[in-house]
mmCIF file with all atom_site columns, C-alpha atoms in Angstrom:
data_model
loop_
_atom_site.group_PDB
_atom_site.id
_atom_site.type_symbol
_atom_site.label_atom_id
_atom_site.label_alt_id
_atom_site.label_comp_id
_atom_site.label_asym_id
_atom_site.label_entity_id
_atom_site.label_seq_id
_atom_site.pdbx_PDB_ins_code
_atom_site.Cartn_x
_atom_site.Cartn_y
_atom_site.Cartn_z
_atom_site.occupancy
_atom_site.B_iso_or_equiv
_atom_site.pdbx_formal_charge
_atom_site.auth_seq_id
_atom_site.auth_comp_id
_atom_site.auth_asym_id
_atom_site.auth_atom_id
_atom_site.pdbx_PDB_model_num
ATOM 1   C CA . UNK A 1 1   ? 179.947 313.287 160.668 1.00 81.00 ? 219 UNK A CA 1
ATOM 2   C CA . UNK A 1 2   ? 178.483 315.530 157.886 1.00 87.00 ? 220 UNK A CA 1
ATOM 3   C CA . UNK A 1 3   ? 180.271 314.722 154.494 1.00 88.00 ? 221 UNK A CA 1
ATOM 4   C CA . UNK A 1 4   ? 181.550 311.390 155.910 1.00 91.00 ? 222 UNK A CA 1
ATOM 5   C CA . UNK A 1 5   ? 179.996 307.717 155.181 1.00 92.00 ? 223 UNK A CA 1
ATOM 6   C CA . UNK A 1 6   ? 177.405 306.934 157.396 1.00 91.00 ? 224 UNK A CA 1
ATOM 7   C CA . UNK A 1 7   ? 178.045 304.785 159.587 1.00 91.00 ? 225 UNK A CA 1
ATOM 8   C CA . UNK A 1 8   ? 177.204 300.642 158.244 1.00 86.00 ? 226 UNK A CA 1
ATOM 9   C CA . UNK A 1 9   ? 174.035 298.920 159.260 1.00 87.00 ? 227 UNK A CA 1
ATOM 10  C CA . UNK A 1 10  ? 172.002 296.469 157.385 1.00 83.00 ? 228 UNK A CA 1
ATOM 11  C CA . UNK A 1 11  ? 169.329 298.830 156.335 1.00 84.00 ? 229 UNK A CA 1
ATOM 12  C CA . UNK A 1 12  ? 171.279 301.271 155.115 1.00 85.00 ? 230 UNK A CA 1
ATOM 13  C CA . UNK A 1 13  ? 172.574 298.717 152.695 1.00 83.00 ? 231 UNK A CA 1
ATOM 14  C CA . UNK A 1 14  ? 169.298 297.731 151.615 1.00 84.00 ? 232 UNK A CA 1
ATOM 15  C CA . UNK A 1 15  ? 168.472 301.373 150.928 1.00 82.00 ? 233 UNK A CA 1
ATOM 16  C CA . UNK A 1 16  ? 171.963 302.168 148.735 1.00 80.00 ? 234 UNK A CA 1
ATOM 17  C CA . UNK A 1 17  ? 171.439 298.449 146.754 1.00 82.00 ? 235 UNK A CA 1
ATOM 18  C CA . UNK A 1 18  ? 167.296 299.344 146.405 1.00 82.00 ? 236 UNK A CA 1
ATOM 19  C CA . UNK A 1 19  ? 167.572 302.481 143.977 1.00 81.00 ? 237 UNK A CA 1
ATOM 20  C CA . UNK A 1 20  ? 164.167 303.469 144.894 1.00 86.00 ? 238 UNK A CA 1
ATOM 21  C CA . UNK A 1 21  ? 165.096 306.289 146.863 1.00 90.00 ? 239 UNK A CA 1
ATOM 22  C CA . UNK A 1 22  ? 167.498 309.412 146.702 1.00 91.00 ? 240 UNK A CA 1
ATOM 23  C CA . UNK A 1 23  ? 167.648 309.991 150.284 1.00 94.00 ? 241 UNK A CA 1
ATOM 24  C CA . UNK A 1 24  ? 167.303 307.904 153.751 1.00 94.00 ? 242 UNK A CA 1
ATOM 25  C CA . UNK A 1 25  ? 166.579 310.204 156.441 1.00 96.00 ? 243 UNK A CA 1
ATOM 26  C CA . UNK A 1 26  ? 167.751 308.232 159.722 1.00 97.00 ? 244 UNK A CA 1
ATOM 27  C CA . UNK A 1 27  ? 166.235 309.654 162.964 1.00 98.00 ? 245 UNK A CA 1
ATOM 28  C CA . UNK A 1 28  ? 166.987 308.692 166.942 1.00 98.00 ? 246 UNK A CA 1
ATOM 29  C CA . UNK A 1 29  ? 164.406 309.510 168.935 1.00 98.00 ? 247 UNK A CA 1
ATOM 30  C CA . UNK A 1 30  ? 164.661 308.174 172.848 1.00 97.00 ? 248 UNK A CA 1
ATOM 31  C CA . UNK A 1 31  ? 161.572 306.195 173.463 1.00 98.00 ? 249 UNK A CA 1
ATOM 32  C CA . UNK A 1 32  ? 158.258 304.797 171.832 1.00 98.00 ? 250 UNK A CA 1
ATOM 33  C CA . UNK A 1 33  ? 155.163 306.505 173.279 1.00 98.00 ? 251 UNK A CA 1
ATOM 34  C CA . UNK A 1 34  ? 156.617 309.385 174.866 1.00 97.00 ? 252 UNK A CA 1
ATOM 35  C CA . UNK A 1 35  ? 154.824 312.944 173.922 1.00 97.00 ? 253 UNK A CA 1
ATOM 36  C CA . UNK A 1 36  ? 157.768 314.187 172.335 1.00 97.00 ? 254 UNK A CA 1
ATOM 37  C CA . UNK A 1 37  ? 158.346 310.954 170.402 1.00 98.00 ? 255 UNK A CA 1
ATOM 38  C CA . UNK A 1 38  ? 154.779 310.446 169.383 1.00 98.00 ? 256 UNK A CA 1
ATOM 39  C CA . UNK A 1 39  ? 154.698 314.338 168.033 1.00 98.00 ? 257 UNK A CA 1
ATOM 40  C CA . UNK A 1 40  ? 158.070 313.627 165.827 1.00 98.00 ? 258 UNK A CA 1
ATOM 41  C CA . UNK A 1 41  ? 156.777 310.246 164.561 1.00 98.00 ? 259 UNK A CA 1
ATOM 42  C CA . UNK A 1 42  ? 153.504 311.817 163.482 1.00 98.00 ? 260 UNK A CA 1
ATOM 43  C CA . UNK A 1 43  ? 154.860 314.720 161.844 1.00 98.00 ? 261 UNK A CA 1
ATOM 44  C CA . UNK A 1 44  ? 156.138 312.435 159.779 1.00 98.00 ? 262 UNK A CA 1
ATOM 45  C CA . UNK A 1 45  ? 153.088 310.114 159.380 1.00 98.00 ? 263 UNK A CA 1
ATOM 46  C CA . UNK A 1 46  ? 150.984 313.014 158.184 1.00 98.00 ? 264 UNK A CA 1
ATOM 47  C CA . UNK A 1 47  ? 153.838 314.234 155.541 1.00 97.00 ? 265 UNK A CA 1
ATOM 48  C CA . UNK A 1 48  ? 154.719 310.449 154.790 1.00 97.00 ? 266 UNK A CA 1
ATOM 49  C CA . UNK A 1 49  ? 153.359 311.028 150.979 1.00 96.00 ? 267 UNK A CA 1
ATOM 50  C CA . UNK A 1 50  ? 155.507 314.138 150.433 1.00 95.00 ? 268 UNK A CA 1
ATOM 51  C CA . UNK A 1 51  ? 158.823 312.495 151.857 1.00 95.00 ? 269 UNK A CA 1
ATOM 52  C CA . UNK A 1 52  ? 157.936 309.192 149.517 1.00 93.00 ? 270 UNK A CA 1
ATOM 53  C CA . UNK A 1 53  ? 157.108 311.566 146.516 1.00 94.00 ? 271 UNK A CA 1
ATOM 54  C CA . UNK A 1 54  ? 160.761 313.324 147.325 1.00 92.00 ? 272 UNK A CA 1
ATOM 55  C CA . UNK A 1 55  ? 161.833 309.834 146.944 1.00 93.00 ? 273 UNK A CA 1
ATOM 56  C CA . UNK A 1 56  ? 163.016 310.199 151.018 1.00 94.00 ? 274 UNK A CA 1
ATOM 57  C CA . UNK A 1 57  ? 162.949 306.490 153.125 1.00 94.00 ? 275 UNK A CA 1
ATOM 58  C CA . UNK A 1 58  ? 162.579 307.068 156.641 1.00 96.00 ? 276 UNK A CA 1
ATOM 59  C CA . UNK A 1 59  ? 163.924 305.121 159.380 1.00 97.00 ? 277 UNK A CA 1
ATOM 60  C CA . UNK A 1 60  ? 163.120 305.607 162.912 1.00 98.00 ? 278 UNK A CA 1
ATOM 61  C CA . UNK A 1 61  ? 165.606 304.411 164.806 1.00 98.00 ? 279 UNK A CA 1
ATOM 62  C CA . UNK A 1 62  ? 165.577 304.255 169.446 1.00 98.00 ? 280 UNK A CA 1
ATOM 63  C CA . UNK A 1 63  ? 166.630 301.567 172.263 1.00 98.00 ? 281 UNK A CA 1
ATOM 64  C CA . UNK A 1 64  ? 162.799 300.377 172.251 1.00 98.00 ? 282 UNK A CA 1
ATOM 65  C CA . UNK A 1 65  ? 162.382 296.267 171.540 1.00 98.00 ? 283 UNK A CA 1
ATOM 66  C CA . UNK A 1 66  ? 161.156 295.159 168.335 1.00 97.00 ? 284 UNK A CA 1
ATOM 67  C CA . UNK A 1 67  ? 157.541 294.370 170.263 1.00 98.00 ? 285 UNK A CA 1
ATOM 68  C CA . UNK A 1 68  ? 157.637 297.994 171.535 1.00 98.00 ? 286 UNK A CA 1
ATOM 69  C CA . UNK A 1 69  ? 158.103 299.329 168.064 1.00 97.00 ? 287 UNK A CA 1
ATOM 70  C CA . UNK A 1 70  ? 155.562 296.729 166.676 1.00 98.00 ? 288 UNK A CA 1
ATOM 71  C CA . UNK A 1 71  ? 152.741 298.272 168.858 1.00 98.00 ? 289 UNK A CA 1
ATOM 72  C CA . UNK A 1 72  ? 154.364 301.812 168.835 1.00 99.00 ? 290 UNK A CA 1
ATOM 73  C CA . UNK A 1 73  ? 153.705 301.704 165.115 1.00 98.00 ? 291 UNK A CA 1
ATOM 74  C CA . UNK A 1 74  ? 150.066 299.924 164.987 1.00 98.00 ? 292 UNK A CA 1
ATOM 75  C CA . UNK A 1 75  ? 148.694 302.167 167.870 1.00 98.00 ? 293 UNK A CA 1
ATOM 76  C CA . UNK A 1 76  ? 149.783 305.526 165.645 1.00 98.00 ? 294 UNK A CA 1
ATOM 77  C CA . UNK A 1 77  ? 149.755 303.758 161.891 1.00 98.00 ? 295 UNK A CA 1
ATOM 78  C CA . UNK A 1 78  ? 153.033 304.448 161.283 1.00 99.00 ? 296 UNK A CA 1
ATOM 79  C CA . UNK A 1 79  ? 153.919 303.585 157.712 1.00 98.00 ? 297 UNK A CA 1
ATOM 80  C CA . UNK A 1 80  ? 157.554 304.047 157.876 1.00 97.00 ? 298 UNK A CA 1
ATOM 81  C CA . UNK A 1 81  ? 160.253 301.116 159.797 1.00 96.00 ? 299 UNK A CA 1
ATOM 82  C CA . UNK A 1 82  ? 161.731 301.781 162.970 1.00 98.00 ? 300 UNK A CA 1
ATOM 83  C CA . UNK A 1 83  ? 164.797 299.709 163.892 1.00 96.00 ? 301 UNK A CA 1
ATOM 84  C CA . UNK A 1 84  ? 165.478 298.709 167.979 1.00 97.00 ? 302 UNK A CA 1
ATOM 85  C CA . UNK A 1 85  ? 168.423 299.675 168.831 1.00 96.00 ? 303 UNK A CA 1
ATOM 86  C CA . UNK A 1 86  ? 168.605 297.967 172.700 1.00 96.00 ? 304 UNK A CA 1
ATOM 87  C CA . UNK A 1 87  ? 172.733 297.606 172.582 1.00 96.00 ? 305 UNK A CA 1
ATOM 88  C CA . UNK A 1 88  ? 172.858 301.039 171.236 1.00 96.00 ? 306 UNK A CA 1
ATOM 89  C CA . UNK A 1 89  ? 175.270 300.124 169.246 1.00 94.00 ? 307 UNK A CA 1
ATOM 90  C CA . UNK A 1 90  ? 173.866 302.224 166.132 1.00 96.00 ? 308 UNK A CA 1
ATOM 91  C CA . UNK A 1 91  ? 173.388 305.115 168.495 1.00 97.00 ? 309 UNK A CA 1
ATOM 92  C CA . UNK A 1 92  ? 176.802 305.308 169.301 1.00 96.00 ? 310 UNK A CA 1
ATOM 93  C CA . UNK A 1 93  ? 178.284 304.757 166.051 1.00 95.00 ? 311 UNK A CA 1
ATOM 94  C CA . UNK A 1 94  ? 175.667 307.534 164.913 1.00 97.00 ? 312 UNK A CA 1
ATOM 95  C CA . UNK A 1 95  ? 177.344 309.491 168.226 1.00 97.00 ? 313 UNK A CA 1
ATOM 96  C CA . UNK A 1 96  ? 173.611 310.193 169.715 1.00 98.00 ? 314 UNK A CA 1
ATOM 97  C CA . UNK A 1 97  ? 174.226 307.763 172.712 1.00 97.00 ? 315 UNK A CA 1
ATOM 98  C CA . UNK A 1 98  ? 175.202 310.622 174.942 1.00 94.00 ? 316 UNK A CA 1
ATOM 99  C CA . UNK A 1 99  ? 174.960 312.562 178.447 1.00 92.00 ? 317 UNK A CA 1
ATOM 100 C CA . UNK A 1 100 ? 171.946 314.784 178.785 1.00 91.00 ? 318 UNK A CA 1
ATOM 101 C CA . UNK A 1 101 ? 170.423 316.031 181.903 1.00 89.00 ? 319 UNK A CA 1
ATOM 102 C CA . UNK A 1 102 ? 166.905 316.647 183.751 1.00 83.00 ? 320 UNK A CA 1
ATOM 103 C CA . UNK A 1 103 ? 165.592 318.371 186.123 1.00 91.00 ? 321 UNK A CA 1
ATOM 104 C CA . UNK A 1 104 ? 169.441 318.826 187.731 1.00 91.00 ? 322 UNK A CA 1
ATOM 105 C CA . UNK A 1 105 ? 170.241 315.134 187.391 1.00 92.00 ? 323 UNK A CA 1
ATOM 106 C CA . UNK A 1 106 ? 172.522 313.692 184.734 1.00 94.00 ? 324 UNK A CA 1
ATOM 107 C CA . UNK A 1 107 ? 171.946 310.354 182.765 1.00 90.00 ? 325 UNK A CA 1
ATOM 108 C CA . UNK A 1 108 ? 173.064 308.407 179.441 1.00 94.00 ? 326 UNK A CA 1
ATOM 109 C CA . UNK A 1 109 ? 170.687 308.090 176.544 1.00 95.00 ? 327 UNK A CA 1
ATOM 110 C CA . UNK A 1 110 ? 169.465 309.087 173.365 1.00 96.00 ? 328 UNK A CA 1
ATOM 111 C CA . UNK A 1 111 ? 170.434 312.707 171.640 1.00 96.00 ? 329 UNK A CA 1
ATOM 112 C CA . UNK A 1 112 ? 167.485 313.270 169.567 1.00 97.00 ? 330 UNK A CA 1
ATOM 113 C CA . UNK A 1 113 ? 169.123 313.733 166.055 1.00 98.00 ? 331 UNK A CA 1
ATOM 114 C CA . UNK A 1 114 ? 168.665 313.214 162.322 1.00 98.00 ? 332 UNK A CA 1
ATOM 115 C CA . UNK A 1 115 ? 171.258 312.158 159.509 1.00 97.00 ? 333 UNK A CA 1
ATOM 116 C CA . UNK A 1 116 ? 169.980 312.276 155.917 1.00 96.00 ? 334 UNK A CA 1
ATOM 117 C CA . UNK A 1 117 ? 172.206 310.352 153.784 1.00 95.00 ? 335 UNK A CA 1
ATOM 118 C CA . UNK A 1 118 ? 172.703 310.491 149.963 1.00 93.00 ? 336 UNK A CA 1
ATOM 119 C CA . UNK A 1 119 ? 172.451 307.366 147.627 1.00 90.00 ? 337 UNK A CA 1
ATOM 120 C CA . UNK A 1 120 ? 176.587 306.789 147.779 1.00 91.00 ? 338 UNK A CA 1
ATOM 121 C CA . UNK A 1 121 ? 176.022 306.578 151.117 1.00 92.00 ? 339 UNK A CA 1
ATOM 122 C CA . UNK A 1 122 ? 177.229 309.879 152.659 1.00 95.00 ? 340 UNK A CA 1
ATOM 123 C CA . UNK A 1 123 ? 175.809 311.967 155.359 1.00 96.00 ? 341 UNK A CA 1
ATOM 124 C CA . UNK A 1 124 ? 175.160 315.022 153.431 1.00 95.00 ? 342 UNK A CA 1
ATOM 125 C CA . UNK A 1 125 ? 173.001 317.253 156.496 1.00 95.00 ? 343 UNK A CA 1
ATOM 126 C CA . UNK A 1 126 ? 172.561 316.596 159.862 1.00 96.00 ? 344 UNK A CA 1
ATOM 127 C CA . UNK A 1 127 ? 169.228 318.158 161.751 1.00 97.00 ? 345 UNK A CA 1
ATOM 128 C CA . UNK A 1 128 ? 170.652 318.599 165.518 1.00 95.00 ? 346 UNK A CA 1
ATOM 129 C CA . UNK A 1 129 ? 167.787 320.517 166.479 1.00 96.00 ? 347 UNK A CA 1
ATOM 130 C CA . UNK A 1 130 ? 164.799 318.608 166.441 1.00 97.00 ? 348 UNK A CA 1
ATOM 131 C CA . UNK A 1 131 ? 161.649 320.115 165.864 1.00 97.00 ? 349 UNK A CA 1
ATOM 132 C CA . UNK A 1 132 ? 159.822 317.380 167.261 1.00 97.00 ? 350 UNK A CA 1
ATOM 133 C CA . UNK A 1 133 ? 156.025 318.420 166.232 1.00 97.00 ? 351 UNK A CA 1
ATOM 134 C CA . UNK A 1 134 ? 157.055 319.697 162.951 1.00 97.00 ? 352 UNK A CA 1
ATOM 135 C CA . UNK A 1 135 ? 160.306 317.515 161.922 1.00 96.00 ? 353 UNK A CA 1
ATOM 136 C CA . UNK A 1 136 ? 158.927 316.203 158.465 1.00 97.00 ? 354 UNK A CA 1
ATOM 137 C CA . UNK A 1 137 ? 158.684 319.711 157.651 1.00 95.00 ? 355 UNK A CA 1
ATOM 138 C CA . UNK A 1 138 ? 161.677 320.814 158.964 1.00 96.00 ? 356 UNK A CA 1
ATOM 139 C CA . UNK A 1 139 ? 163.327 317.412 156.825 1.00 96.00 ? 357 UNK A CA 1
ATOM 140 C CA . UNK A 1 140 ? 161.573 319.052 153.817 1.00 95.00 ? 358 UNK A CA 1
ATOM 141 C CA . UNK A 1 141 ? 162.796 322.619 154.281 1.00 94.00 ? 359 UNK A CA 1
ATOM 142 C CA . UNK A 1 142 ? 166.215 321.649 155.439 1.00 91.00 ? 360 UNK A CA 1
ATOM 143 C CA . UNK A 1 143 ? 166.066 319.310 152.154 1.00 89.00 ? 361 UNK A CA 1
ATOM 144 C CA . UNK A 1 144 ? 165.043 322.592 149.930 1.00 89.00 ? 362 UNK A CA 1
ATOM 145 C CA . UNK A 1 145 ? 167.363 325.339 151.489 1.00 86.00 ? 363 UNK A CA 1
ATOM 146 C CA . UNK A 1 146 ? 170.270 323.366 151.088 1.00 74.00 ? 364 UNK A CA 1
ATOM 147 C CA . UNK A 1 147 ? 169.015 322.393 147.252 1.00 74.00 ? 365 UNK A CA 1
ATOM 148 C CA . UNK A 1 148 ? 169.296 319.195 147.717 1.00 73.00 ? 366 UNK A CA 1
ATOM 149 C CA . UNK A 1 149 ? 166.473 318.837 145.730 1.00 60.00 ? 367 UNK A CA 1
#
């Protein structure tokens, strides 16, 4: 998917029509209030300033209910959207919605993954390795090595 358009949603055409930011940084993430989940969504809560100065708009994006995301976010203060995903429809277009495996047994569901798309609406780097307790960072420095900006 890298240097191809993303994939349409309605956000992401609010975000290219908006002008505000540069860069939307899309992330999948399997479930709200789940260790690993918590840890990437508050990496980026505690960096949230330095992505919005780096004119960056974050969207979280997993299977979770709008009500699950609603408390997900109050519970942490999360200042940043997260979109439900329950059909996993996005997912799949995205290509995250995939086979993974634990503990010996195999099951469907969310490859942790994170697109960050440039104001024409291309996927210009794609983070497959998720450092989930230090991801806004690793945006940021993914972001800076690659001079994107």
């Amino acid at each position: 998917m890298l240097n191809q358009k993303a994939p349409h949603f309605s956000e992401l055409k609010k975000y290219l029509d908006s002008k505000k930011y540069n860069f939307l940084v899309l992330y999948f993430y399997p479930k709200d209030n789940t260790p690993s989940c918590t840890k990437e969504a508050c990496s980026i809560r505690d960096n949230f300033a330095e992505l919005e100065k780096s004119k960056i708009k974050i969207i979280g994006v997993s299977p979770d209910s709008s009500e699950s995301h609603d408390k997900f976010k109050t519970k942490y203060e999360l200042p940043f959207q997260l979109i439900p995903d329950e059909d996993k429809s996005l997912a799949t277009s995205y290509g995250v919605w995939g086979e993974k495996s634990m503990y010996g047994r195999k099951y469907f569901g969310i490859l942790r993954k994170t697109f960050i798309i440039d104001s024409s609406g291309k996927i210009i780097r794609v983070i497959d390795k998720v450092d989930t307790a230090n991801h806004a960072n690793q945006i940021l420095d993914e972001m800076k090595n690659n001079k994107i900006f």
